[in-house]
Short mmCIF file of C-alpha atoms in Angstrom, two decimals:
data_model
loop_
_atom_site.label_atom_id
_atom_site.label_comp_id
_atom_site.label_asym_id
_atom_site.label_seq_id
_atom_site.Cartn_x
_atom_site.Cartn_y
_atom_site.Cartn_z
CA MET A 86 0.00 0.00 0.00
CA SER A 87 1.23 3.50 -0.81
CA ALA A 88 1.67 5.99 2.01
CA ALA A 89 -1.12 8.49 2.57
CA VAL A 90 -0.51 11.88 0.96
CA PRO A 91 0.07 14.45 3.73
CA PRO A 92 -1.92 17.69 3.85
CA VAL A 93 -0.21 20.75 2.43
CA LEU A 94 -0.49 22.58 5.76
CA ASP A 95 -0.69 20.97 9.19
CA VAL A 96 -0.44 23.38 12.13
CA ARG A 97 -0.87 22.02 15.66
CA GLU A 98 -1.37 24.23 18.73
CA ALA A 99 0.82 27.03 17.39
CA THR A 100 1.48 29.97 19.67
CA LYS A 101 3.51 33.09 19.02
CA VAL A 102 4.65 35.39 21.79
CA TYR A 103 6.64 38.58 21.22
CA GLY A 104 8.55 39.93 24.19
CA THR A 105 8.52 38.68 27.78
CA GLY A 106 6.92 39.42 31.12
CA ASP A 107 4.36 42.18 31.42
CA THR A 108 5.13 43.48 27.92
CA ALA A 109 4.64 40.11 26.18
CA VAL A 110 2.27 40.15 23.21
CA HIS A 111 0.42 36.89 22.49
CA ALA A 112 -0.12 37.09 18.74
CA LEU A 113 -1.28 33.47 18.35
CA ARG A 114 -2.89 31.40 21.10
CA GLY A 115 -2.96 27.72 20.21
CA VAL A 116 -3.94 27.75 16.53
CA SER A 117 -4.53 24.36 14.88
CA LEU A 118 -5.19 24.22 11.17
CA VAL A 119 -5.10 21.57 8.41
CA VAL A 120 -5.33 22.49 4.73
CA GLU A 121 -5.65 19.62 2.26
CA ARG A 122 -4.45 19.64 -1.32
CA GLY A 123 -6.65 21.59 -3.68
CA ASP A 124 -8.29 23.69 -0.97
CA HIS A 125 -8.78 27.44 -1.36
CA VAL A 126 -8.79 29.13 2.03
CA ALA A 127 -9.30 32.76 3.02
CA ILE A 128 -7.89 33.78 6.40
CA MET A 129 -9.62 36.87 7.75
CA GLY A 130 -9.42 39.03 10.85
CA ALA A 131 -9.22 42.58 12.08
CA SER A 132 -5.93 44.36 12.74
CA GLY A 133 -4.25 42.64 15.68
CA SER A 134 -6.13 39.37 15.18
CA GLY A 135 -2.96 37.43 14.39
CA LYS A 136 -3.55 36.85 10.67
CA SER A 137 -0.25 38.46 9.59
CA THR A 138 1.65 36.45 12.20
CA LEU A 139 -0.03 33.26 10.98
CA MET A 140 0.80 34.14 7.37
CA ASN A 141 4.48 34.59 8.29
CA ILE A 142 4.52 31.19 9.97
CA LEU A 143 2.74 29.47 7.07
CA GLY A 144 5.22 31.10 4.67
CA CYS A 145 8.20 29.90 6.75
CA LEU A 146 9.18 33.53 7.34
CA ASP A 147 8.79 33.07 11.11
CA VAL A 148 8.49 30.14 13.52
CA PRO A 149 5.95 29.53 16.29
CA THR A 150 7.03 29.99 19.89
CA GLU A 151 5.39 26.66 20.64
CA GLY A 152 3.54 24.08 18.59
CA ARG A 153 4.31 22.26 15.35
CA TYR A 154 4.03 23.14 11.68
CA ARG A 155 4.37 20.70 8.79
CA LEU A 156 4.43 21.99 5.23
CA ASP A 157 3.81 19.35 2.58
CA GLY A 158 4.73 16.70 5.18
CA ILE A 159 7.99 18.41 6.23
CA ASP A 160 8.41 19.40 9.88
CA VAL A 161 9.45 23.05 9.49
CA GLY A 162 10.70 23.29 13.08
CA ARG A 163 13.49 20.81 12.35
CA LEU A 164 15.02 22.82 9.50
CA ASP A 165 17.99 25.17 9.68
CA GLU A 166 17.88 28.51 7.83
CA ARG A 167 19.46 27.12 4.66
CA ARG A 168 16.93 24.30 4.37
CA LEU A 169 14.11 26.69 5.25
CA SER A 170 15.19 28.91 2.37
CA ILE A 171 15.14 25.92 -0.01
CA LEU A 172 11.70 24.91 1.27
CA ARG A 173 10.32 28.42 0.68
CA ASN A 174 11.76 28.50 -2.82
CA ARG A 175 10.43 25.11 -3.91
CA ARG A 176 7.18 24.63 -2.00
CA ILE A 177 5.65 28.13 -1.61
CA GLY A 178 4.64 30.67 -4.24
CA PHE A 179 4.22 34.11 -2.65
CA ILE A 180 1.88 36.83 -3.94
CA PHE A 181 2.21 40.15 -2.12
CA GLN A 182 0.01 43.24 -2.05
CA SER A 183 2.90 45.43 -3.23
CA PHE A 184 3.91 43.05 -6.09
CA ASN A 185 7.62 43.04 -5.03
CA LEU A 186 8.93 43.08 -8.59
CA ILE A 187 12.51 44.12 -9.35
CA PRO A 188 12.17 47.54 -11.07
CA ARG A 189 14.86 47.32 -13.77
CA MET A 190 14.17 43.73 -14.78
CA THR A 191 11.72 42.63 -17.45
CA ALA A 192 8.58 40.68 -16.61
CA LEU A 193 10.29 37.56 -17.92
CA ALA A 194 13.38 38.08 -15.77
CA ASN A 195 11.22 38.72 -12.70
CA VAL A 196 9.35 35.46 -13.23
CA GLU A 197 12.61 33.58 -13.79
CA LEU A 198 14.05 34.69 -10.44
CA PRO A 199 12.78 31.83 -8.22
CA LEU A 200 14.08 29.32 -10.76
CA ALA A 201 17.44 31.09 -10.94
CA TYR A 202 17.73 30.96 -7.14
CA GLY A 203 16.82 27.28 -7.33
CA GLY A 204 19.66 26.54 -9.75
CA VAL A 205 17.52 25.81 -12.84
CA ARG A 206 19.48 26.17 -16.07
CA ARG A 207 18.82 29.06 -18.43
CA GLU A 208 16.85 27.33 -21.21
CA PRO A 209 14.35 25.39 -19.06
CA ARG A 210 14.11 28.41 -16.78
CA ARG A 211 13.13 30.67 -19.67
CA ARG A 212 10.71 28.11 -21.10
CA ARG A 213 8.91 27.72 -17.76
CA ALA A 214 8.79 31.48 -17.17
CA LEU A 215 7.30 32.10 -20.62
CA ALA A 216 4.66 29.45 -19.98
CA ALA A 217 3.79 31.02 -16.62
CA LEU A 218 3.39 34.47 -18.20
CA GLU A 219 1.17 32.98 -20.88
CA GLN A 220 -0.98 31.43 -18.15
CA VAL A 221 -1.76 34.89 -16.75
CA GLY A 222 -2.32 36.49 -20.15
CA LEU A 223 0.95 38.41 -20.45
CA ALA A 224 2.68 36.63 -23.31
CA ASP A 225 2.83 40.00 -25.11
CA ARG A 226 4.45 41.79 -22.15
CA VAL A 227 7.45 39.58 -21.42
CA ASP A 228 10.02 42.28 -22.29
CA HIS A 229 8.30 45.08 -20.38
CA GLU A 230 9.69 46.38 -17.09
CA PRO A 231 7.34 46.99 -14.14
CA ASN A 232 7.09 50.75 -14.77
CA GLU A 233 5.74 49.95 -18.24
CA LEU A 234 2.92 47.81 -16.82
CA SER A 235 -0.33 48.70 -15.06
CA GLY A 236 -0.85 47.69 -11.44
CA GLY A 237 -3.03 44.79 -12.53
CA GLN A 238 -0.42 43.60 -15.01
CA GLN A 239 2.31 43.83 -12.36
CA GLN A 240 0.25 41.67 -10.03
CA ARG A 241 -0.28 39.15 -12.81
CA VAL A 242 3.50 39.02 -13.27
CA ALA A 243 3.73 38.36 -9.53
CA VAL A 244 1.20 35.52 -9.87
CA ALA A 245 3.26 34.04 -12.72
CA ARG A 246 6.38 34.27 -10.56
CA ALA A 247 4.54 32.45 -7.76
CA LEU A 248 3.42 29.70 -10.16
CA VAL A 249 6.68 29.11 -11.99
CA THR A 250 8.18 26.69 -9.44
CA ALA A 251 4.98 24.56 -9.36
CA PRO A 252 4.75 25.05 -5.57
CA ALA A 253 2.67 23.00 -3.15
CA LEU A 254 1.12 26.21 -1.80
CA LEU A 255 0.16 29.59 -3.25
CA LEU A 256 0.22 32.06 -0.36
CA ALA A 257 -1.32 35.45 -1.16
CA ASP A 258 -1.21 38.44 1.20
CA GLU A 259 -3.96 40.97 0.32
CA PRO A 260 -3.37 40.24 -3.39
CA THR A 261 -5.89 42.81 -4.62
CA GLY A 262 -5.21 45.51 -2.03
CA ASN A 263 -3.51 47.88 -4.50
CA LEU A 264 -5.71 47.18 -7.52
CA ASP A 265 -8.66 48.87 -9.18
CA THR A 266 -11.95 47.04 -9.68
CA ARG A 267 -11.17 45.67 -13.14
CA SER A 268 -7.69 44.48 -12.19
CA THR A 269 -9.08 42.92 -9.01
CA ALA A 270 -11.54 40.94 -11.10
CA ASP A 271 -8.71 39.77 -13.39
CA VAL A 272 -6.59 38.51 -10.49
CA LEU A 273 -9.53 36.84 -8.73
CA ASN A 274 -10.50 35.11 -11.97
CA ILE A 275 -6.99 33.74 -12.27
CA LEU A 276 -7.11 32.44 -8.69
CA ASP A 277 -10.53 30.90 -9.40
CA ARG A 278 -9.15 29.03 -12.40
CA LEU A 279 -6.10 27.88 -10.47
CA SER A 280 -8.34 26.62 -7.68
CA LEU A 281 -10.49 24.71 -10.17
CA ALA A 282 -7.27 23.21 -11.60
CA GLY A 283 -6.40 21.83 -8.15
CA ARG A 284 -3.96 24.39 -6.79
CA THR A 285 -3.79 24.83 -3.02
CA ILE A 286 -4.35 28.51 -2.23
CA VAL A 287 -4.33 30.43 1.05
CA VAL A 288 -5.30 34.11 0.86
CA ILE A 289 -4.85 36.55 3.73
CA THR A 290 -7.49 39.26 3.31
CA HIS A 291 -9.79 41.65 5.12
CA GLU A 292 -12.03 42.03 2.07
CA ALA A 293 -15.27 40.02 2.07
CA ASP A 294 -15.46 40.21 -1.75
CA VAL A 295 -12.08 38.48 -2.02
CA ALA A 296 -12.92 35.89 0.64
CA ALA A 297 -16.14 35.06 -1.23
CA HIS A 298 -14.02 33.32 -3.90
CA ALA A 299 -12.57 30.84 -1.38
CA LYS A 300 -13.98 27.41 -0.55
CA ARG A 301 -13.31 27.92 3.16
CA ILE A 302 -13.24 30.88 5.53
CA ILE A 303 -11.08 30.98 8.65
CA ARG A 304 -11.57 33.98 10.92
CA LEU A 305 -9.09 34.92 13.62
CA VAL A 306 -9.96 36.89 16.75
CA ASP A 307 -7.34 37.71 19.38
CA GLY A 308 -4.94 35.05 18.14
CA ARG A 309 -7.49 32.23 18.06
CA ILE A 310 -9.61 30.67 15.33
CA ALA A 311 -13.12 31.97 15.99
CA GLU A 312 -14.70 30.59 12.81
CA ASP A 313 -13.80 27.86 10.32
CA ARG A 314 -16.50 27.16 7.75
CA ARG A 315 -17.01 25.87 4.24
CA GLN A 316 -18.83 27.83 1.57
CA VAL A 317 -19.72 27.62 -2.09
CA PRO A 318 -17.20 29.97 -3.73
CA VAL A 319 -18.23 32.82 -5.95
CA THR A 320 -16.60 32.66 -9.35
CA GLY A 321 -16.35 35.51 -11.79
CA HIS A 322 -16.63 35.52 -15.54
CA PRO A 323 -13.90 33.59 -17.35
CA PRO A 324 -10.85 35.85 -17.71
CA ARG A 325 -10.08 37.38 -21.06
CA HIS A 326 -6.77 35.50 -20.88
CA GLY A 327 -7.18 31.75 -20.42
CA LEU A 328 -4.94 29.59 -18.26
CA ALA A 329 -2.96 26.94 -20.06
CA GLU A 330 -3.20 23.29 -19.13
CA SER A 331 0.25 23.58 -17.54
CA ALA A 332 -1.46 25.34 -14.63
CA LYS A 333 -2.52 21.93 -13.40
#
């Protein structure tokens, strides 16, 4: 018999405390969370609820004070910084509110970056980056630098960069926070299609309209999970730019 496939995320009784004594801040208070493959989860909460702290832990950018976190079956707490860096590069695709593109590099070069860091050779790296840009409808913008692209196009480059390593997890932090209505719809449509194709997506958001596209809502209050429920996701109109089969 083959071994059971582990969940993408498995967090058990995670706490996070900043400082000590009377000034200690308890950002997370015993959070347990399992996210299976193919799920699309929105994590919500007011300022100070702990959602940013949880995102940093899920993204292997921080570690819990206590508790355990397994990403794609790997016990993150047992890794040194070098192996953590490799894990982030190979298993997590990050999408940030502020895009985080390198200004003087083309869209293609920006998307190639995670593969370059991972040691992928030039030709396969370029081929994969071109395919990722085609997935998000930017095949005609590969040679454009960020200042030649709209905000929505920059975020689509960021989505392509997140996809290019075929990660176990897409982790998006307020991915539409800097976008206008039309660009927001474009990005949400892309996430919808990726979810339908079986990608595992976790979105950190305070926007109900964004959370409505998820299959599951997790709400944090004072460092604890106050709500964890399933829903039928809203899906928008098919994007003007289709996703290639390589999204699967």
